[in-house]
Amino acid sequence: MKQAHCIYQDDTHRWLAIARDPTKPGYIIDTNEYVVVHGEEALLCDPGGIEIFPAVFSALSAECDPTRLAGIFASHQDPDIISSLALWLEFKPDLKCYTSWLWQSFLPHFGGQDSTFVTIPDPGMTIRLGGLELQAIPAHYLHSSGNFHLYDPKAKILFSGDVGAALLPPDHNELYVEDFSRHIRHAEGFHKRWMGSDRAKRDWCERVSRLDIDMMVPQHGAIYQGADVQRFINWFAALEVGVLRG
Amino acid sequence: MNAPERNLHFTSTNSGELARIVRVNEEIKAIVATAFRINLMALNAIFLAKRAGNAALGFGVLSNELRRFAQDLTRHMASLRDMTSGSVGSVTGVVQQQRNSAILAAAIRLSGDGVPGVREARKRGATRLAEQQAKLRTLDMRLRASVEETQQLVELGGVLARSAKIEAAYGGGFSPALMQVSTDFAEVIAQIKRSLEILGKERLVKD
């Protein structure tokens, strides 16, 4: 059952993780959705695919007023990230979708019109949410050619999209990484195959190492917190990527 | 439990409407091909009448008329084709709206009616769906009216073919050849009539 878990709260500033759904059919990849709430506004990060919309909407509504959604952040263009766009717009037609400029004319195939999209330039940008300043951090070629992560300097949370993703077995339903060494085995194959550029990987590792991060929240698998964040960055920096096997 | 629901696969209701448009298009294509054939047949008939000389003056006039009929029919069918192309867009809009509304309804069922904004979202969806269905009904009515007009035109074509048969009898030595041509005309026009009857029975929307 998909549920929203509050992973950070400071007064009206909250991060909700709609993570891990053991009841979903096996043929659909499991995804995590995150909601940043600040004051009267909320931003939904990678809302997921059409098939899981009812589950995500229901989990989100249980914890936060969905009419407060001001925008959607789409880290990239994949269907498991953003194919539910038309349904969110069905609920709230004035929603803004923040995404790489690269996908401006591709995402309307899922829904929305010209006024729906706020394009993020390659170097990134600030996204304002009810007085909070979130940073769209470049993560191009990891894995998509137009790819952004979202950093909240106040909560010290980095939403890292597919970076940090782990394809966990069905019986691993923990919200947070409990044993890094055991967990990372489920992330290795994914990162080797999906992350195509070693140079982009090194750039990203340097960029995020400069950020103050308490939690790194990926789109698949469990959440890294505390020392596991740097552990992950070090592991990723050393990993050979862009390979089929090995 | 709020896992993806099996009822998110909406295929049955409106795929039927798309299938109907495909059938209408296929019938129109068949008539367009036949109209092209009449045009060629009429050209041949004109040459044949010229060769027959004075004995086939009337047949020549009717062949000219049949050629004009074929050109009018082609124009009618082009306009019908435009209408069905437009209706593909409208049916797709209805299908998308129904699917979105159904998935949103499933989400609301899971969340409960008390969630803010759901009533307005439902209302907006219903209004959009009603608008798109109204657009489709208007197209359907225009299509039917156009098919009726074409049927009247084809009646005239039938009369021309019958008259050509009568004129063929006065064709002297060319009479058997002219008779054969006019019989061919009558057969082809009967074929168009059958296609138009099928077209007249098709509806883009269910009554």
CSV table of C-alpha atoms in Angstrom, one decimal:
chain,number,residue,atom,x,y,z
A,1,MET,CA,0.0,0.0,0.0
A,2,LYS,CA,1.4,3.3,-1.1
A,3,GLN,CA,1.6,5.7,1.9
A,4,ALA,CA,3.0,9.2,2.4
A,5,HIS,CA,5.7,9.3,5.0
A,6,CYS,CA,6.9,12.6,6.5
A,7,ILE,CA,10.7,12.4,6.2
A,8,TYR,CA,11.3,16.0,7.3
A,9,GLN,CA,9.3,18.7,9.1
A,10,ASP,CA,10.1,22.1,10.4
A,11,ASP,CA,7.0,24.0,11.1
A,12,THR,CA,5.1,24.3,7.8
A,13,HIS,CA,8.1,23.0,5.8
A,14,ARG,CA,7.8,19.3,5.1
A,15,TRP,CA,9.0,16.6,2.8
A,16,LEU,CA,6.7,13.7,2.2
A,17,ALA,CA,8.0,10.4,0.6
A,18,ILE,CA,5.3,8.4,-1.2
A,19,ALA,CA,7.6,5.4,-1.3
A,20,ARG,CA,7.6,1.7,-1.8
A,21,ASP,CA,4.5,-0.1,-2.8
A,22,PRO,CA,4.6,-3.8,-2.2
A,23,THR,CA,1.0,-4.3,-3.5
A,24,LYS,CA,1.7,-2.9,-7.0
A,25,PRO,CA,1.8,-5.5,-9.9
A,26,GLY,CA,5.3,-6.8,-10.6
A,27,TYR,CA,5.4,-5.7,-14.2
A,28,ILE,CA,5.6,-2.0,-13.2
A,29,ILE,CA,8.8,-0.6,-11.8
A,30,ASP,CA,8.4,0.6,-8.2
A,31,THR,CA,8.8,4.4,-7.9
A,32,ASN,CA,9.1,6.9,-5.1
A,33,GLU,CA,7.3,10.2,-5.3
A,34,TYR,CA,8.2,13.2,-3.1
A,35,VAL,CA,6.2,16.2,-2.1
A,36,VAL,CA,7.9,19.4,-0.8
A,37,VAL,CA,5.4,21.4,1.2
A,38,HIS,CA,6.2,25.0,2.3
A,39,GLY,CA,3.5,27.1,3.9
A,40,GLU,CA,0.5,27.1,1.6
A,41,GLU,CA,2.3,25.6,-1.5
A,42,ALA,CA,3.5,22.2,-2.5
A,43,LEU,CA,5.7,20.8,-5.2
A,44,LEU,CA,5.4,17.2,-6.4
A,45,CYS,CA,8.7,15.6,-7.5
A,46,ASP,CA,8.5,13.0,-10.3
A,47,PRO,CA,4.8,12.2,-9.9
A,48,GLY,CA,5.1,8.8,-11.6
A,49,GLY,CA,3.2,7.0,-14.4
A,50,ILE,CA,-0.5,6.8,-15.3
A,51,GLU,CA,-1.0,3.4,-13.8
A,52,ILE,CA,0.0,4.5,-10.3
A,53,PHE,CA,-1.8,7.9,-10.3
A,54,PRO,CA,-4.8,6.8,-8.1
A,55,ALA,CA,-2.3,5.3,-5.5
A,56,VAL,CA,-0.1,8.5,-5.5
A,57,PHE,CA,-3.1,10.9,-5.5
A,58,SER,CA,-4.7,9.0,-2.6
A,59,ALA,CA,-1.5,8.9,-0.5
A,60,LEU,CA,-0.7,12.5,-1.2
A,61,SER,CA,-4.3,13.6,-0.3
A,62,ALA,CA,-4.1,11.7,3.0
A,63,GLU,CA,-1.2,14.0,4.1
A,64,CYS,CA,-1.7,17.2,2.3
A,65,ASP,CA,-4.4,19.3,0.6
A,66,PRO,CA,-3.9,18.5,-3.1
A,67,THR,CA,-5.3,21.9,-4.2
A,68,ARG,CA,-2.1,23.4,-2.7
A,69,LEU,CA,0.0,21.8,-5.4
A,70,ALA,CA,1.6,24.6,-7.3
A,71,GLY,CA,3.9,22.6,-9.4
A,72,ILE,CA,5.4,19.4,-10.6
A,73,PHE,CA,9.2,18.8,-10.9
A,74,ALA,CA,10.1,16.3,-13.6
A,75,SER,CA,13.7,15.3,-13.3
A,76,HIS,CA,13.5,14.0,-16.9
A,77,GLN,CA,11.1,12.7,-19.5
A,78,ASP,CA,10.7,9.0,-18.8
A,79,PRO,CA,7.1,7.5,-18.5
A,80,ASP,CA,7.6,6.3,-15.0
A,81,ILE,CA,8.5,9.9,-14.1
A,82,ILE,CA,5.8,12.0,-15.7
A,83,SER,CA,3.3,10.1,-17.9
A,84,SER,CA,0.6,10.9,-15.3
A,85,LEU,CA,1.0,14.7,-16.1
A,86,ALA,CA,-2.4,14.9,-17.9
A,87,LEU,CA,-4.2,13.4,-14.8
A,88,TRP,CA,-2.6,15.9,-12.4
A,89,LEU,CA,-3.6,18.7,-14.8
A,90,GLU,CA,-7.1,17.2,-15.0
A,91,PHE,CA,-7.3,17.8,-11.2
A,92,LYS,CA,-5.5,21.1,-11.3
A,93,PRO,CA,-5.3,22.7,-14.7
A,94,ASP,CA,-3.0,25.6,-13.7
A,95,LEU,CA,-0.2,23.4,-12.4
A,96,LYS,CA,3.3,24.3,-13.6
A,97,CYS,CA,5.7,21.6,-14.7
A,98,TYR,CA,9.4,22.3,-14.2
A,99,THR,CA,11.6,20.4,-16.5
A,100,SER,CA,14.7,20.6,-18.7
A,101,TRP,CA,14.3,22.9,-21.8
A,102,LEU,CA,15.2,19.8,-23.7
A,103,TRP,CA,11.8,18.1,-23.0
A,104,GLN,CA,9.6,21.2,-23.6
A,105,SER,CA,8.2,19.9,-26.8
A,106,PHE,CA,8.3,16.2,-25.8
A,107,LEU,CA,6.3,16.3,-22.5
A,108,PRO,CA,3.2,17.8,-24.1
A,109,HIS,CA,2.7,14.3,-25.6
A,110,PHE,CA,1.8,13.3,-22.1
A,111,GLY,CA,-0.4,16.4,-21.5
A,112,GLY,CA,-0.3,20.1,-20.9
A,113,GLN,CA,0.1,23.1,-23.1
A,114,ASP,CA,2.7,25.7,-23.7
A,115,SER,CA,1.8,27.6,-20.5
A,116,THR,CA,2.1,24.4,-18.4
A,117,PHE,CA,5.9,24.2,-18.8
A,118,VAL,CA,8.6,26.2,-17.0
A,119,THR,CA,11.8,25.2,-18.7
A,120,ILE,CA,15.0,24.8,-16.7
A,121,PRO,CA,18.2,25.9,-18.6
A,122,ASP,CA,21.2,23.6,-18.6
A,123,PRO,CA,23.1,25.2,-15.7
A,124,GLY,CA,20.0,24.9,-13.5
A,125,MET,CA,17.8,27.5,-11.7
A,126,THR,CA,16.1,28.5,-8.5
A,127,ILE,CA,12.5,27.3,-8.1
A,128,ARG,CA,10.5,29.3,-5.6
A,129,LEU,CA,7.9,27.6,-3.5
A,130,GLY,CA,6.0,29.8,-1.0
A,131,GLY,CA,9.1,31.7,0.0
A,132,LEU,CA,11.4,28.7,-0.1
A,133,GLU,CA,14.2,28.6,-2.7
A,134,LEU,CA,14.8,25.2,-4.2
A,135,GLN,CA,17.8,24.6,-6.5
A,136,ALA,CA,17.5,22.6,-9.7
A,137,ILE,CA,20.9,20.9,-9.9
A,138,PRO,CA,22.2,19.7,-13.3
A,139,ALA,CA,22.6,15.9,-13.6
A,140,HIS,CA,22.7,15.7,-17.4
A,141,TYR,CA,23.3,12.3,-18.9
A,142,LEU,CA,22.5,10.7,-15.5
A,143,HIS,CA,20.8,9.0,-17.2
A,144,SER,CA,18.8,11.4,-19.4
A,145,SER,CA,20.5,13.9,-21.6
A,146,GLY,CA,18.3,16.7,-20.0
A,147,ASN,CA,18.3,15.7,-16.3
A,148,PHE,CA,17.9,17.7,-13.1
A,149,HIS,CA,17.9,16.9,-9.4
A,150,LEU,CA,16.3,19.1,-6.8
A,151,TYR,CA,18.1,20.4,-3.7
A,152,ASP,CA,16.4,22.0,-0.7
A,153,PRO,CA,19.1,23.9,1.2
A,154,LYS,CA,16.8,24.4,4.2
A,155,ALA,CA,15.9,20.8,4.7
A,156,LYS,CA,19.3,19.6,3.3
A,157,ILE,CA,17.6,17.1,1.1
A,158,LEU,CA,18.7,16.2,-2.4
A,159,PHE,CA,16.1,14.6,-4.6
A,160,SER,CA,18.4,12.6,-6.9
A,161,GLY,CA,16.1,11.1,-9.5
A,162,ASP,CA,17.6,7.9,-10.9
A,163,VAL,CA,21.0,8.4,-9.2
A,164,GLY,CA,21.0,6.3,-6.1
A,165,ALA,CA,18.2,4.2,-7.4
A,166,ALA,CA,18.2,0.5,-6.2
A,167,LEU,CA,16.0,-2.2,-7.7
A,168,LEU,CA,15.2,-3.9,-4.4
A,169,PRO,CA,13.7,-7.4,-4.1
A,170,PRO,CA,10.0,-7.4,-3.2
A,171,ASP,CA,10.7,-8.3,0.5
A,172,HIS,CA,13.0,-5.2,1.0
A,173,ASN,CA,10.5,-2.6,1.9
A,174,GLU,CA,12.5,-0.4,4.2
A,175,LEU,CA,12.2,3.3,3.7
A,176,TYR,CA,15.8,4.1,4.6
A,177,VAL,CA,19.0,2.3,3.7
A,178,GLU,CA,19.8,0.2,6.7
A,179,ASP,CA,22.9,-1.5,5.6
A,180,PHE,CA,24.8,0.4,2.9
A,181,SER,CA,27.0,-2.6,1.8
A,182,ARG,CA,24.0,-4.9,1.4
A,183,HIS,CA,21.8,-2.2,-0.2
A,184,ILE,CA,24.3,-1.0,-2.8
A,185,ARG,CA,24.5,-4.5,-4.4
A,186,HIS,CA,21.0,-3.8,-5.7
A,187,ALA,CA,22.1,-0.4,-7.1
A,188,GLU,CA,25.2,-1.5,-8.9
A,189,GLY,CA,23.8,-3.1,-12.0
A,190,PHE,CA,21.3,-0.3,-12.5
A,191,HIS,CA,24.0,2.4,-12.3
A,192,LYS,CA,26.5,0.6,-14.5
A,193,ARG,CA,23.9,0.2,-17.3
A,194,TRP,CA,21.7,3.3,-17.0
A,195,MET,CA,24.4,6.0,-16.3
A,196,GLY,CA,26.0,6.4,-19.6
A,197,SER,CA,28.8,9.0,-19.1
A,198,ASP,CA,31.8,8.7,-16.8
A,199,ARG,CA,32.5,12.4,-17.2
A,200,ALA,CA,29.0,13.5,-16.3
A,201,LYS,CA,29.2,11.2,-13.3
A,202,ARG,CA,32.4,12.8,-12.1
A,203,ASP,CA,31.0,16.3,-12.6
A,204,TRP,CA,27.9,15.3,-10.6
A,205,CYS,CA,29.9,13.8,-7.7
A,206,GLU,CA,32.0,17.0,-7.5
A,207,ARG,CA,28.9,19.2,-7.6
A,208,VAL,CA,26.9,17.4,-5.0
A,209,SER,CA,29.9,17.0,-2.7
A,210,ARG,CA,29.9,20.7,-2.2
A,211,LEU,CA,26.3,20.6,-1.0
A,212,ASP,CA,25.3,20.1,2.6
A,213,ILE,CA,23.1,17.0,2.4
A,214,ASP,CA,21.4,15.2,5.2
A,215,MET,CA,19.2,13.0,3.0
A,216,MET,CA,19.5,11.8,-0.6
A,217,VAL,CA,16.1,10.7,-1.9
A,218,PRO,CA,16.1,8.6,-5.1
A,219,GLN,CA,13.2,7.8,-7.4
A,220,HIS,CA,13.6,4.0,-6.9
A,221,GLY,CA,14.6,2.2,-3.7
A,222,ALA,CA,15.5,3.4,-0.2
A,223,ILE,CA,16.6,6.8,1.1
A,224,TYR,CA,20.2,7.5,2.0
A,225,GLN,CA,20.8,9.5,5.1
A,226,GLY,CA,23.7,10.8,7.2
A,227,ALA,CA,27.0,9.2,6.3
A,228,ASP,CA,25.4,7.0,3.7
A,229,VAL,CA,25.0,10.0,1.4
A,230,GLN,CA,28.8,10.6,1.2
A,231,ARG,CA,29.3,6.8,1.1
A,232,PHE,CA,27.1,6.7,-2.0
A,233,ILE,CA,28.9,9.6,-3.7
A,234,ASN,CA,32.3,7.9,-3.1
A,235,TRP,CA,30.9,4.6,-4.4
A,236,PHE,CA,29.4,6.2,-7.4
A,237,ALA,CA,32.6,8.1,-8.2
A,238,ALA,CA,34.6,4.9,-8.3
A,239,LEU,CA,32.0,2.9,-10.3
A,240,GLU,CA,32.6,2.1,-13.9
A,241,VAL,CA,29.5,3.3,-15.8
A,242,GLY,CA,28.1,2.9,-19.3
A,243,VAL,CA,28.8,-0.8,-19.5
A,244,LEU,CA,26.5,-3.6,-20.4
A,245,ARG,CA,28.1,-6.2,-18.0
A,246,GLY,CA,30.9,-6.5,-15.5
B,1,MET,CA,-5.3,-1.3,-0.9
B,2,ASN,CA,-4.4,1.3,-3.5
B,3,ALA,CA,-2.3,-0.6,-6.0
B,4,PRO,CA,-2.9,0.2,-9.7
B,5,GLU,CA,-6.4,-1.0,-10.5
B,6,ARG,CA,-7.2,-3.3,-13.4
B,7,ASN,CA,-10.1,-1.0,-14.4
B,8,LEU,CA,-7.5,1.5,-15.6
B,9,HIS,CA,-7.5,-0.3,-18.9
B,10,PHE,CA,-10.4,1.4,-20.7
B,11,THR,CA,-10.5,-0.1,-24.2
B,12,SER,CA,-14.0,-1.3,-25.0
B,13,THR,CA,-16.4,1.7,-25.2
B,14,ASN,CA,-14.7,4.1,-27.5
B,15,SER,CA,-12.4,1.9,-29.5
B,16,GLY,CA,-15.8,1.1,-31.1
B,17,GLU,CA,-16.2,4.7,-32.3
B,18,LEU,CA,-12.7,4.7,-33.8
B,19,ALA,CA,-13.5,1.4,-35.5
B,20,ARG,CA,-16.7,3.0,-36.9
B,21,ILE,CA,-14.6,5.9,-38.4
B,22,VAL,CA,-12.3,3.4,-40.0
B,23,ARG,CA,-15.3,1.6,-41.6
B,24,VAL,CA,-16.7,4.9,-42.9
B,25,ASN,CA,-13.3,5.9,-44.3
B,26,GLU,CA,-12.9,2.5,-46.0
B,27,GLU,CA,-16.4,2.9,-47.6
B,28,ILE,CA,-15.5,6.4,-48.8
B,29,LYS,CA,-12.2,5.2,-50.3
B,30,ALA,CA,-14.1,2.5,-52.2
B,31,ILE,CA,-16.5,5.1,-53.6
B,32,VAL,CA,-13.7,7.4,-54.6
B,33,ALA,CA,-12.0,4.6,-56.5
B,34,THR,CA,-15.3,3.8,-58.2
B,35,ALA,CA,-15.9,7.5,-59.1
B,36,PHE,CA,-12.4,7.5,-60.7
B,37,ARG,CA,-13.4,4.4,-62.7
B,38,ILE,CA,-16.6,6.1,-64.0
B,39,ASN,CA,-14.6,9.1,-65.1
B,40,LEU,CA,-12.3,6.9,-67.2
B,41,MET,CA,-15.3,4.9,-68.5
B,42,ALA,CA,-17.1,8.1,-69.5
B,43,LEU,CA,-14.0,9.3,-71.4
B,44,ASN,CA,-13.9,6.0,-73.3
B,45,ALA,CA,-17.6,6.3,-74.0
B,46,ILE,CA,-17.2,9.8,-75.4
B,47,PHE,CA,-14.5,8.5,-77.8
B,48,LEU,CA,-16.7,5.6,-78.8
B,49,ALA,CA,-19.7,7.9,-79.4
B,50,LYS,CA,-17.5,10.1,-81.6
B,51,ARG,CA,-16.5,7.1,-83.7
B,52,ALA,CA,-20.1,6.1,-84.0
B,53,GLY,CA,-20.9,9.5,-85.4
B,54,ASN,CA,-24.5,10.7,-85.9
B,55,ALA,CA,-26.0,7.5,-84.7
B,56,ALA,CA,-24.6,8.0,-81.2
B,57,LEU,CA,-25.1,11.8,-80.7
B,58,GLY,CA,-27.4,11.3,-77.7
B,59,PHE,CA,-25.1,8.7,-76.2
B,60,GLY,CA,-22.2,11.2,-76.5
B,61,VAL,CA,-24.1,13.9,-74.6
B,62,LEU,CA,-25.0,11.4,-71.8
B,63,SER,CA,-21.4,10.2,-71.6
B,64,ASN,CA,-20.4,13.9,-71.1
B,65,GLU,CA,-23.0,14.1,-68.3
B,66,LEU,CA,-21.7,10.9,-66.7
B,67,ARG,CA,-18.2,12.3,-66.7
B,68,ARG,CA,-19.5,15.5,-65.0
B,69,PHE,CA,-21.3,13.2,-62.5
B,70,ALA,CA,-18.1,11.4,-61.7
B,71,GLN,CA,-16.3,14.7,-61.0
B,72,ASP,CA,-19.1,15.9,-58.8
B,73,LEU,CA,-19.1,12.6,-56.9
B,74,THR,CA,-15.3,12.8,-56.4
B,75,ARG,CA,-15.8,16.3,-54.9
B,76,HIS,CA,-18.6,15.0,-52.5
B,77,MET,CA,-16.4,12.2,-51.4
B,78,ALA,CA,-13.5,14.5,-50.7
B,79,SER,CA,-15.7,16.6,-48.4
B,80,LEU,CA,-16.9,13.4,-46.7
B,81,ARG,CA,-13.3,12.4,-46.2
B,82,ASP,CA,-12.4,15.8,-44.6
B,83,MET,CA,-15.3,15.3,-42.2
B,84,THR,CA,-14.2,11.8,-41.1
B,85,SER,CA,-10.6,13.1,-40.7
B,86,GLY,CA,-12.0,15.8,-38.3
B,87,SER,CA,-14.0,13.2,-36.4
B,88,VAL,CA,-10.9,11.1,-35.7
B,89,GLY,CA,-9.6,14.1,-33.6
B,90,SER,CA,-13.0,14.5,-31.8
B,91,VAL,CA,-13.3,10.8,-31.0
B,92,THR,CA,-9.7,10.8,-29.7
B,93,GLY,CA,-10.6,13.8,-27.5
B,94,VAL,CA,-13.6,11.9,-26.1
B,95,VAL,CA,-11.5,8.7,-25.5
B,96,GLN,CA,-8.8,10.7,-23.7
B,97,GLN,CA,-11.3,12.6,-21.6
B,98,GLN,CA,-13.2,9.5,-20.6
B,99,ARG,CA,-10.0,7.7,-19.7
B,100,ASN,CA,-8.7,10.6,-17.6
B,101,SER,CA,-12.0,11.1,-15.9
B,102,ALA,CA,-12.2,7.3,-15.1
B,103,ILE,CA,-8.7,7.3,-13.6
B,104,LEU,CA,-9.4,10.5,-11.6
B,105,ALA,CA,-12.6,8.9,-10.3
B,106,ALA,CA,-10.6,5.8,-9.2
B,107,ALA,CA,-8.2,8.2,-7.4
B,108,ILE,CA,-11.1,10.0,-5.7
B,109,ARG,CA,-12.6,6.6,-4.7
B,110,LEU,CA,-9.4,5.7,-2.9
B,111,SER,CA,-9.0,9.2,-1.3
B,112,GLY,CA,-12.6,9.8,-0.4
B,113,ASP,CA,-14.9,12.6,-1.5
B,114,GLY,CA,-13.8,14.9,1.2
B,115,VAL,CA,-10.5,15.8,-0.6
B,116,PRO,CA,-10.6,19.5,-1.5
B,117,GLY,CA,-10.8,20.2,-5.2
B,118,VAL,CA,-12.2,16.9,-6.4
B,119,ARG,CA,-15.8,18.1,-7.0
B,120,GLU,CA,-14.5,21.0,-9.2
B,121,ALA,CA,-12.2,18.6,-11.1
B,122,ARG,CA,-15.1,16.2,-11.7
B,123,LYS,CA,-17.3,19.1,-12.9
B,124,ARG,CA,-14.5,20.4,-15.3
B,125,GLY,CA,-14.0,16.9,-16.7
B,126,ALA,CA,-17.7,16.4,-17.3
B,127,THR,CA,-18.1,19.7,-19.0
B,128,ARG,CA,-15.1,19.0,-21.3
B,129,LEU,CA,-16.5,15.6,-22.1
B,130,ALA,CA,-20.0,17.0,-22.9
B,131,GLU,CA,-18.4,19.6,-25.2
B,132,GLN,CA,-16.4,17.0,-27.1
B,133,GLN,CA,-19.4,14.7,-27.4
B,134,ALA,CA,-21.5,17.5,-28.7
B,135,LYS,CA,-18.8,18.3,-31.3
B,136,LEU,CA,-18.8,14.7,-32.4
B,137,ARG,CA,-22.7,14.6,-32.6
B,138,THR,CA,-22.6,17.8,-34.8
B,139,LEU,CA,-20.0,16.1,-37.1
B,140,ASP,CA,-22.1,13.0,-37.3
B,141,MET,CA,-25.2,15.0,-38.4
B,142,ARG,CA,-23.1,16.8,-41.0
B,143,LEU,CA,-21.8,13.5,-42.3
B,144,ARG,CA,-25.3,12.0,-42.5
B,145,ALA,CA,-26.6,15.1,-44.4
B,146,SER,CA,-23.7,14.9,-46.8
B,147,VAL,CA,-24.3,11.2,-47.4
B,148,GLU,CA,-28.0,12.0,-48.2
B,149,GLU,CA,-26.9,14.7,-50.7
B,150,THR,CA,-24.5,12.2,-52.3
B,151,GLN,CA,-27.3,9.6,-52.5
B,152,GLN,CA,-29.4,12.1,-54.5
B,153,LEU,CA,-26.5,12.8,-56.8
B,154,VAL,CA,-26.1,9.0,-57.4
B,155,GLU,CA,-29.8,8.7,-58.2
B,156,LEU,CA,-29.2,11.2,-61.0
B,157,GLY,CA,-26.2,9.1,-62.1
B,158,GLY,CA,-28.5,6.1,-62.2
B,159,VAL,CA,-30.9,7.9,-64.4
B,160,LEU,CA,-28.1,8.9,-66.8
B,161,ALA,CA,-26.9,5.3,-67.0
B,162,ARG,CA,-30.4,4.1,-67.8
B,163,SER,CA,-30.8,6.8,-70.5
B,164,ALA,CA,-27.4,5.8,-72.0
B,165,LYS,CA,-28.7,2.3,-72.3
B,166,ILE,CA,-31.8,3.5,-74.2
B,167,GLU,CA,-29.5,5.7,-76.5
B,168,ALA,CA,-27.2,2.7,-77.1
B,169,ALA,CA,-30.1,0.9,-78.8
B,170,TYR,CA,-30.0,3.6,-81.5
B,171,GLY,CA,-26.3,3.2,-82.1
B,172,GLY,CA,-26.5,1.3,-85.3
B,173,GLY,CA,-23.4,-0.9,-85.9
B,174,PHE,CA,-22.0,0.4,-82.6
B,175,SER,CA,-25.1,-0.6,-80.6
B,176,PRO,CA,-23.6,-3.7,-79.0
B,177,ALA,CA,-20.5,-1.9,-77.9
B,178,LEU,CA,-22.5,1.1,-76.6
B,179,MET,CA,-24.9,-1.3,-74.8
B,180,GLN,CA,-21.9,-2.9,-73.1
B,181,VAL,CA,-20.6,0.4,-71.9
B,182,SER,CA,-23.9,1.6,-70.6
B,183,THR,CA,-24.4,-1.7,-68.8
B,184,ASP,CA,-21.0,-1.2,-67.1
B,185,PHE,CA,-22.1,2.3,-66.1
B,186,ALA,CA,-25.3,0.9,-64.5
B,187,GLU,CA,-23.4,-1.8,-62.6
B,188,VAL,CA,-20.8,0.6,-61.2
B,189,ILE,CA,-23.5,3.1,-60.1
B,190,ALA,CA,-25.4,0.3,-58.4
B,191,GLN,CA,-22.1,-0.6,-56.5
B,192,ILE,CA,-21.8,3.1,-55.4
B,193,LYS,CA,-25.4,3.0,-54.2
B,194,ARG,CA,-24.7,-0.1,-52.1
B,195,SER,CA,-21.7,1.6,-50.5
B,196,LEU,CA,-23.7,4.7,-49.8
B,197,GLU,CA,-26.4,2.7,-48.1
B,198,ILE,CA,-23.7,1.1,-45.8
B,199,LEU,CA,-22.3,4.6,-45.2
B,200,GLY,CA,-25.8,5.9,-44.4
B,201,LYS,CA,-26.2,3.3,-41.7
B,202,GLU,CA,-22.9,4.1,-40.0
B,203,ARG,CA,-23.0,6.5,-37.0
B,204,LEU,CA,-19.9,8.2,-35.5
B,205,VAL,CA,-21.7,8.3,-32.2
B,206,LYS,CA,-24.2,5.8,-30.6
B,207,ASP,CA,-27.8,7.0,-30.7
